[in-house]
XYZ file of C-alpha atoms in Angstrom:
532
model
C 22.669 31.904 23.536
C 22.113 28.138 23.467
C 24.663 25.485 24.199
C 26.541 24.512 21.063
C 25.922 20.958 19.926
C 28.670 19.817 17.580
C 27.889 17.128 15.016
C 30.968 17.549 12.832
C 31.516 13.792 12.753
C 27.943 13.264 11.558
C 28.497 15.698 8.700
C 31.618 13.972 7.443
C 29.488 11.799 5.175
C 28.574 15.055 3.440
C 32.251 16.021 3.111
C 31.434 19.253 4.958
C 34.455 20.210 7.052
C 35.970 23.335 8.569
C 32.684 24.882 9.698
C 32.257 26.981 12.811
C 29.442 26.094 15.235
C 26.940 23.417 14.223
C 23.645 23.766 16.040
C 21.751 20.500 15.905
C 18.039 20.014 16.607
C 17.559 23.309 18.387
C 14.058 24.125 19.692
C 12.097 26.908 17.968
C 12.787 29.423 20.743
C 16.535 29.067 20.272
C 16.286 29.253 16.485
C 14.221 32.429 16.797
C 16.812 33.935 19.150
C 19.571 33.144 16.668
C 17.610 34.501 13.709
C 16.951 37.792 15.496
C 20.566 38.180 16.638
C 21.800 37.439 13.102
C 19.435 39.999 11.583
C 17.491 37.440 9.572
C 14.111 38.849 10.586
C 11.961 40.632 13.151
C 9.029 39.696 15.359
C 5.562 40.974 14.553
C 3.039 42.105 17.166
C 1.840 38.531 17.801
C 5.366 37.089 18.080
C 5.802 35.446 14.666
C 9.210 35.688 12.989
C 8.923 37.796 9.808
C 11.571 37.497 7.084
C 12.103 38.835 3.586
C 13.509 36.303 1.141
C 14.961 38.833 -1.303
C 15.091 38.151 -5.021
C 13.343 34.791 -4.811
C 9.842 34.999 -3.328
C 8.608 31.749 -4.848
C 9.878 28.550 -6.345
C 12.278 28.813 -9.262
C 11.192 25.975 -11.601
C 13.766 26.789 -14.285
C 16.502 26.182 -11.726
C 15.425 22.694 -10.630
C 17.486 19.706 -11.759
C 17.787 15.964 -11.222
C 21.202 14.356 -11.570
C 21.115 12.089 -14.621
C 22.523 8.734 -13.525
C 22.209 5.247 -15.058
C 20.348 3.994 -11.979
C 17.466 6.478 -12.479
C 17.719 7.544 -16.121
C 14.944 5.307 -17.458
C 12.554 6.164 -14.602
C 12.480 9.960 -14.758
C 10.090 11.972 -16.916
C 12.817 14.180 -18.358
C 11.859 17.527 -19.876
C 11.380 21.172 -18.960
C 10.217 20.196 -15.452
C 12.711 17.456 -14.623
C 15.822 18.873 -16.227
C 18.930 16.684 -16.237
C 22.286 17.775 -14.884
C 25.484 15.769 -15.092
C 27.180 14.226 -12.084
C 30.237 16.285 -12.985
C 28.381 19.582 -12.715
C 26.636 18.461 -9.530
C 30.000 17.693 -7.924
C 31.429 20.986 -9.151
C 28.616 23.002 -7.555
C 28.607 20.908 -4.400
C 32.353 21.353 -4.004
C 32.040 25.120 -4.257
C 29.162 25.064 -1.772
C 31.205 23.101 0.754
C 34.060 25.569 0.397
C 31.614 28.441 0.952
C 30.426 26.843 4.211
C 33.885 26.718 5.779
C 34.046 28.920 8.857
C 30.260 29.407 8.956
C 27.688 28.390 11.540
C 25.259 25.689 10.450
C 21.854 24.556 11.677
C 20.805 20.923 11.448
C 17.350 19.417 11.840
C 16.654 15.693 11.862
C 13.031 14.889 11.072
C 10.660 12.655 9.190
C 8.344 12.708 6.196
C 5.342 10.416 6.505
C 3.008 9.980 9.483
C 2.654 6.265 8.615
C 5.840 4.782 10.067
C 5.807 1.930 7.542
C 6.435 4.381 4.696
C 8.288 7.082 6.611
C 11.518 8.539 5.234
C 14.158 10.086 7.501
C 15.517 13.468 6.441
C 18.395 15.587 7.649
C 18.172 19.281 6.748
C 21.336 21.400 6.913
C 20.772 25.158 6.830
C 22.917 28.237 6.562
C 20.085 30.279 8.122
C 18.474 29.796 11.524
C 15.158 31.068 10.126
C 15.118 28.374 7.437
C 15.927 25.748 10.048
C 12.922 27.029 12.038
C 10.831 26.625 8.891
C 11.715 22.987 8.315
C 11.487 22.210 12.044
C 7.861 23.332 11.905
C 7.140 21.738 8.491
C 8.394 18.182 8.911
C 7.428 15.592 11.496
C 9.537 16.124 14.575
C 11.319 13.526 16.753
C 9.511 13.000 20.046
C 12.390 11.604 22.098
C 16.143 11.851 22.539
C 16.412 8.248 21.366
C 14.765 9.133 18.052
C 17.284 11.916 17.559
C 20.236 9.753 18.622
C 19.218 6.914 16.300
C 18.324 9.098 13.344
C 19.975 7.860 10.148
C 18.926 10.012 7.191
C 17.614 8.412 4.025
C 18.018 11.803 2.356
C 19.869 14.993 3.236
C 18.880 18.475 2.063
C 21.475 21.255 2.233
C 20.066 24.778 1.804
C 22.625 27.550 1.353
C 21.001 30.738 0.008
C 24.215 32.733 0.396
C 26.064 30.580 -2.138
C 25.487 31.721 -5.736
C 26.127 29.580 -8.790
C 27.911 30.878 -11.877
C 25.729 29.639 -14.765
C 28.382 29.685 -17.475
C 30.745 27.670 -15.278
C 28.320 25.409 -13.445
C 25.967 24.254 -16.179
C 22.863 25.791 -14.622
C 20.512 28.608 -15.633
C 21.058 31.232 -12.932
C 22.687 31.897 -9.585
C 20.059 29.624 -7.997
C 19.976 25.846 -8.325
C 17.890 23.107 -6.721
C 19.539 19.779 -7.536
C 18.262 16.347 -6.509
C 20.755 13.495 -6.478
C 18.565 10.424 -5.987
C 21.435 7.945 -6.075
C 23.309 9.703 -3.268
C 20.208 10.651 -1.281
C 21.248 14.295 -1.419
C 19.569 17.579 -2.381
C 21.442 20.876 -2.595
C 19.696 24.250 -2.766
C 21.796 27.260 -3.746
C 21.002 30.926 -4.145
C 17.360 31.031 -3.007
C 16.146 31.945 0.478
C 12.542 31.003 -0.347
C 11.884 28.238 2.179
C 9.328 26.529 -0.040
C 12.229 25.112 -2.069
C 13.189 22.950 0.923
C 9.650 21.712 1.483
C 9.075 20.874 -2.175
C 12.437 19.139 -2.483
C 11.316 16.772 0.263
C 8.001 16.263 -1.551
C 9.771 15.582 -4.844
C 11.835 12.886 -3.158
C 8.696 11.338 -1.645
C 7.007 11.392 -5.063
C 9.881 9.252 -6.314
C 10.128 6.897 -3.344
C 6.488 6.181 -2.440
C 5.228 4.792 -5.793
C 7.961 2.142 -5.569
C 6.183 0.957 -2.423
C 2.719 1.026 -3.983
C 1.801 4.259 -2.220
C 0.011 7.046 -4.096
C 1.711 10.394 -3.238
C -0.660 13.346 -3.498
C -0.386 17.133 -3.584
C -3.595 17.723 -1.670
C -5.112 18.643 1.680
C -7.095 16.151 3.752
C -9.583 16.184 6.586
C -11.707 13.708 8.490
C -15.309 13.828 9.731
C -16.769 12.871 13.089
C -17.724 9.460 11.712
C -14.168 8.784 10.533
C -14.871 9.556 6.860
C -11.842 11.193 5.314
C -11.734 13.454 2.248
C -9.061 14.754 -0.103
C -8.870 18.214 -1.684
C -6.674 18.679 -4.756
C -6.133 22.105 -6.285
C -3.539 24.583 -7.437
C -2.770 27.859 -5.675
C -5.789 30.156 -5.461
C -8.441 27.455 -5.818
C -9.375 27.395 -2.110
C -7.691 24.136 -1.096
C -6.532 25.368 2.306
C -9.715 27.358 2.989
C -12.164 24.584 2.104
C -10.314 21.813 3.887
C -10.273 23.880 7.102
C -13.798 22.888 8.105
C -14.999 23.493 11.707
C -16.985 20.232 11.534
C -14.032 18.146 10.322
C -10.517 17.674 11.667
C -7.629 18.709 9.443
C -5.199 15.874 8.699
C -2.873 18.060 6.633
C -3.027 20.944 4.187
C -0.689 20.008 1.331
C 1.005 16.622 0.956
C -0.295 13.118 1.646
C 0.173 9.466 0.820
C -2.549 6.857 0.162
C -1.626 3.262 0.924
C -3.519 0.009 1.522
C -4.442 1.110 5.042
C -5.676 4.661 4.368
C -4.136 8.089 3.994
C -1.348 9.813 5.903
C 0.130 13.285 6.112
C 3.642 13.542 4.750
C 4.344 16.689 6.775
C 3.953 18.000 10.298
C 3.200 21.609 9.435
C 1.307 23.994 7.171
C 2.597 26.525 4.631
C -0.356 28.791 3.911
C -0.697 31.751 1.573
C -1.293 35.062 3.354
C -2.265 37.457 0.586
C -5.487 39.285 1.566
C -5.739 37.125 4.675
C -8.563 38.106 7.036
C -9.652 36.826 10.433
C -13.243 36.574 9.223
C -12.584 34.346 6.188
C -9.667 32.239 7.442
C -9.577 32.387 11.257
C -7.471 29.226 11.595
C -4.586 30.662 9.583
C -4.976 34.102 11.184
C -4.723 32.677 14.710
C -1.744 30.483 13.764
C 0.419 33.557 13.069
C 1.998 33.697 16.505
C 5.244 32.881 18.296
C 6.835 29.904 16.572
C 5.420 30.696 13.132
C 7.572 31.942 10.248
C 6.121 34.613 7.936
C 7.679 35.262 4.526
C 7.508 38.508 2.526
C 4.514 40.109 4.225
C 4.817 43.877 4.609
C 5.257 44.871 8.245
C 4.934 48.294 9.880
C 8.344 48.978 11.429
C 6.867 50.885 14.371
C 3.743 48.910 15.285
C 4.949 45.552 13.905
C 1.486 45.007 12.427
C 1.376 42.902 9.248
C -0.398 44.221 6.159
C -1.708 41.140 4.389
C -3.247 43.214 1.589
C 0.065 44.741 0.481
C 1.656 42.702 -2.321
C 4.656 44.957 -2.929
C 7.090 42.090 -2.450
C 4.996 39.299 -3.946
C 1.492 37.856 -4.256
C 3.000 34.680 -2.825
C 3.201 35.764 0.807
C 3.380 32.799 3.155
C 3.253 31.632 6.757
C 4.601 28.340 8.119
C 3.416 26.807 11.386
C 3.108 23.315 12.928
C -0.255 21.576 12.493
C -0.935 21.728 16.211
C -1.288 25.510 15.876
C -4.697 24.604 14.424
C -7.277 23.710 17.066
C -9.325 21.308 14.973
C -6.597 18.947 13.793
C -6.049 15.179 13.661
C -2.685 14.984 15.402
C -2.023 11.388 14.360
C -1.745 12.586 10.756
C -3.570 9.508 9.461
C -7.076 8.768 8.231
C -9.249 6.117 6.648
C -9.543 5.553 2.915
C -11.156 8.707 1.515
C -14.881 8.475 0.949
C -14.707 11.673 -1.120
C -12.084 13.151 -3.432
C -12.540 16.743 -4.608
C -10.625 18.410 -7.431
C -10.736 22.198 -7.041
C -10.332 24.616 -9.929
C -10.809 28.377 -10.189
C -12.106 28.776 -13.744
C -11.676 32.457 -14.635
C -13.479 31.938 -17.954
C -16.756 31.286 -16.126
C -17.748 28.200 -18.128
C -17.031 25.133 -15.967
C -19.929 23.853 -13.824
C -19.622 24.748 -10.131
C -19.812 21.055 -9.242
C -19.808 17.841 -11.274
C -19.331 14.143 -10.577
C -16.475 12.264 -12.237
C -16.227 8.679 -13.355
C -13.038 6.729 -12.651
C -11.723 7.635 -16.123
C -12.926 11.229 -15.779
C -11.138 11.460 -12.448
C -7.909 10.244 -14.019
C -8.328 12.741 -16.891
C -8.916 15.786 -14.679
C -6.292 14.687 -12.168
C -3.658 14.505 -14.889
C -4.872 17.796 -16.439
C -4.662 19.754 -13.162
C -6.522 22.773 -14.552
C -7.039 26.234 -13.116
C -6.707 29.768 -14.512
C -4.424 32.701 -13.825
C -6.063 36.076 -13.434
C -5.098 39.221 -15.274
C -2.616 41.246 -13.254
C -1.412 38.486 -10.912
C 1.703 37.904 -12.992
C 3.710 40.181 -15.201
C 2.411 40.042 -18.772
C -0.898 38.329 -17.914
C -3.574 40.727 -19.226
C -6.386 38.216 -19.836
C -7.466 35.111 -17.924
C -5.031 32.360 -18.834
C -5.577 28.595 -18.658
C -3.007 26.801 -16.523
C -2.463 23.039 -16.477
C -0.221 21.459 -13.853
C 0.135 17.710 -14.236
C -1.508 15.871 -11.342
C -1.965 19.204 -9.528
C 1.751 19.147 -8.768
C 3.799 19.008 -11.970
C 6.951 20.697 -10.579
C 7.362 17.949 -7.970
C 6.739 14.765 -9.989
C 9.875 12.900 -11.083
C 7.973 9.983 -12.654
C 5.725 10.009 -15.762
C 2.161 11.261 -15.214
C 0.722 7.897 -16.251
C 2.250 6.252 -13.176
C 0.502 8.626 -10.770
C -2.779 8.405 -12.725
C -2.562 4.627 -12.607
C -2.208 4.754 -8.819
C -5.278 7.006 -8.548
C -7.333 4.659 -10.718
C -6.256 1.677 -8.624
C -7.290 3.395 -5.387
C -10.714 4.394 -6.790
C -11.289 0.838 -8.005
C -10.249 -0.724 -4.715
C -11.875 1.633 -2.228
C -14.830 3.096 -4.164
C -14.151 6.787 -3.502
C -16.536 9.333 -5.044
C -14.735 11.998 -7.068
C -16.058 15.499 -7.813
C -14.797 18.506 -9.757
C -15.638 21.767 -7.949
C -15.194 25.143 -9.650
C -14.495 27.881 -7.093
C -14.004 30.458 -9.867
C -16.297 32.606 -11.960
C -19.875 32.322 -13.181
C -22.057 34.320 -15.566
C -19.070 35.507 -17.587
C -15.306 35.644 -17.495
C -13.248 37.468 -14.912
C -13.372 41.190 -15.745
C -16.025 40.646 -18.408
C -19.297 40.549 -16.528
C -18.661 37.407 -14.509
C -18.528 37.225 -10.744
C -16.768 34.774 -8.472
C -18.981 32.070 -7.039
C -19.692 33.088 -3.458
C -17.794 31.132 -0.828
C -20.955 30.073 1.117
C -22.326 28.499 -2.090
C -19.048 26.682 -2.708
C -19.049 25.467 0.888
C -22.613 24.184 0.407
C -21.544 22.227 -2.687
C -18.503 20.799 -0.907
C -20.717 19.795 2.030
C -23.045 17.997 -0.384
C -20.064 16.118 -1.819
C -18.927 15.133 1.667
C -22.262 14.115 3.197
C -23.247 11.933 0.256
C -26.352 13.890 -0.690
C -25.103 14.348 -4.266
C -25.293 10.573 -4.630
C -29.076 10.784 -4.535
C -29.882 13.535 -7.062
C -30.556 13.598 -10.791
C -27.725 14.544 -13.151
C -27.497 15.958 -16.654
C -24.573 15.706 -19.040
C -22.680 18.868 -19.998
C -22.120 18.195 -23.729
C -19.078 20.444 -24.074
C -17.096 19.329 -21.036
C -18.465 15.767 -20.896
C -19.312 16.189 -17.207
C -22.214 14.924 -15.093
C -23.777 17.994 -13.452
C -26.331 17.699 -10.620
C -29.711 19.322 -11.290
C -30.132 20.122 -7.605
C -27.823 20.666 -4.626
C -28.977 21.506 -1.116
C -28.343 25.161 -0.275
C -27.578 26.175 -3.870
C -30.039 27.830 -6.326
C -30.618 25.482 -9.261
C -29.639 28.047 -11.874
C -26.167 28.401 -10.316
C -25.437 24.761 -11.160
C -25.633 25.378 -14.912
C -23.018 27.858 -16.167
C -24.863 28.253 -19.471
C -27.976 29.541 -17.678
C -25.880 32.105 -15.800
C -24.654 33.785 -18.983
C -26.900 36.425 -20.555
C -25.315 35.940 -23.974
C -25.595 32.214 -24.725
C -23.539 32.481 -27.918
C -20.654 34.023 -25.992
C -20.921 31.218 -23.464
C -20.749 28.568 -26.205
C -17.732 30.275 -27.736
C -15.886 30.583 -24.407
C -16.742 27.031 -23.312
C -15.605 25.447 -26.562
C -12.414 27.474 -26.444
C -11.568 26.140 -22.976
C -12.514 22.580 -23.999
C -10.062 22.842 -26.878
C -7.342 23.980 -24.461
C -7.974 20.851 -22.403
C -7.662 18.626 -25.458
C -4.509 20.324 -26.723
C -2.867 20.050 -23.331
C -3.721 16.354 -23.022
C -2.036 15.494 -26.318
C 1.345 15.548 -24.574
C 0.344 12.506 -22.494
C 1.037 9.990 -25.239
C 0.820 6.864 -23.059
C -2.640 7.428 -21.559
C -5.365 4.766 -22.018
C -7.937 5.681 -24.672
C -10.811 5.425 -22.205
C -9.179 8.164 -20.098
C -8.717 10.388 -23.161
C -12.368 9.819 -24.110
C -13.508 10.990 -20.665
C -12.267 14.532 -21.349
C -14.098 17.530 -22.843
C -15.752 16.997 -26.237
C -16.135 20.659 -27.221
C -19.422 19.909 -28.991
């Protein structure tokens, strides 16, 4: 076992006392040793640590709270996403959590969020589990010297204790799990859930609060950079192909999920990747496949107990199977984590209704509209009770992590487009020729890649466009490597009347959803679907 590093004095500011061993800034090998000895997981055939997270295999949005304090009350977009909790209840839960931790071993990681040092925030993560400490070690930016560790003063501290369960009727929360952000105290507590994504997204939520105050646009997106230094952003919800399409052999990956855009360019907020594994194959996603090795953490993937081979096609635990690994596990990566102002911004959607154009160009106002809308569709069977394709709108492609009103983030996007002249496109990676399960088929990945390449190389700047009257989108008449008929969803449907009906129905869903954004400029509202 490793040498014990005690940092009890450093934890006194957290009022955490009476613990057993505190292991601080342990390397991955030691954390893996501890996790195996403690029975937290097993190694697979390639050496990755495989864990099961139990009841919670994804984020628990109904259990996320922000402490309502006078200093932040007027800033937060309160509602079903940013639910308030009183300081009294926060202190009650935190007191119980501290009592629970007495006599237990703890794991501490000191790291950073933000590759641009000017806007970097220092985080301390305190974990009950060695495996979760491995996760955040690989996810955040890591100190590169002993001096950085010795001089680390956290701006925010995240304490993740999955073994501690809340009592809803006593604690003023909704279940045994609670994710509570105390912005005034620079403290986040996570109770009851072993799903490591709660730690990652708590950090992102904090950054989404802090960065706009500094004029930085925080983004839930992936980013890459070409050989000529031209960077690109890829926004999209789960299942739209964000990770797959940004992992381009001809472009270096800057990061796969969270970035900031300032006056100098873009920067990765993280130092790792957290990729979905469901139906993963070496042929389609070789970068992720090869990253599942010693040092990676795999969550909720079925493993053969004898051979230790992972079955990525088995969703018995969840569709949301995941792997976490540092960015340098990818060969083609920009290790600095920074890039130039993006020449191209791509919004990805997987339209299961089969009516959105495969690619369209957006005006500044159209970009703000579709950014705020954050549309994709759930498929039948992927969630309990979903029997038909279902429209999903997630504000700014990251609603669960945005403390501020949507208009603030949209305003930042508009300012960046105005200042740096980025071209913005909406790319549908979903269905064509009909809806999912009703005669439609998913647009083939090589065709989507061809359209993305045309967005990136600028060739779509030199083609003729036509206006889609229902969705109010500019659709190219030609795109290199793509049959012309594919570009028009109406032409791909045999029954034109059914297409009109389905398209107008989705356009109406867009308009109904946008009504909740009461403080949006009229020109942004007018850039949305017309339904005519």
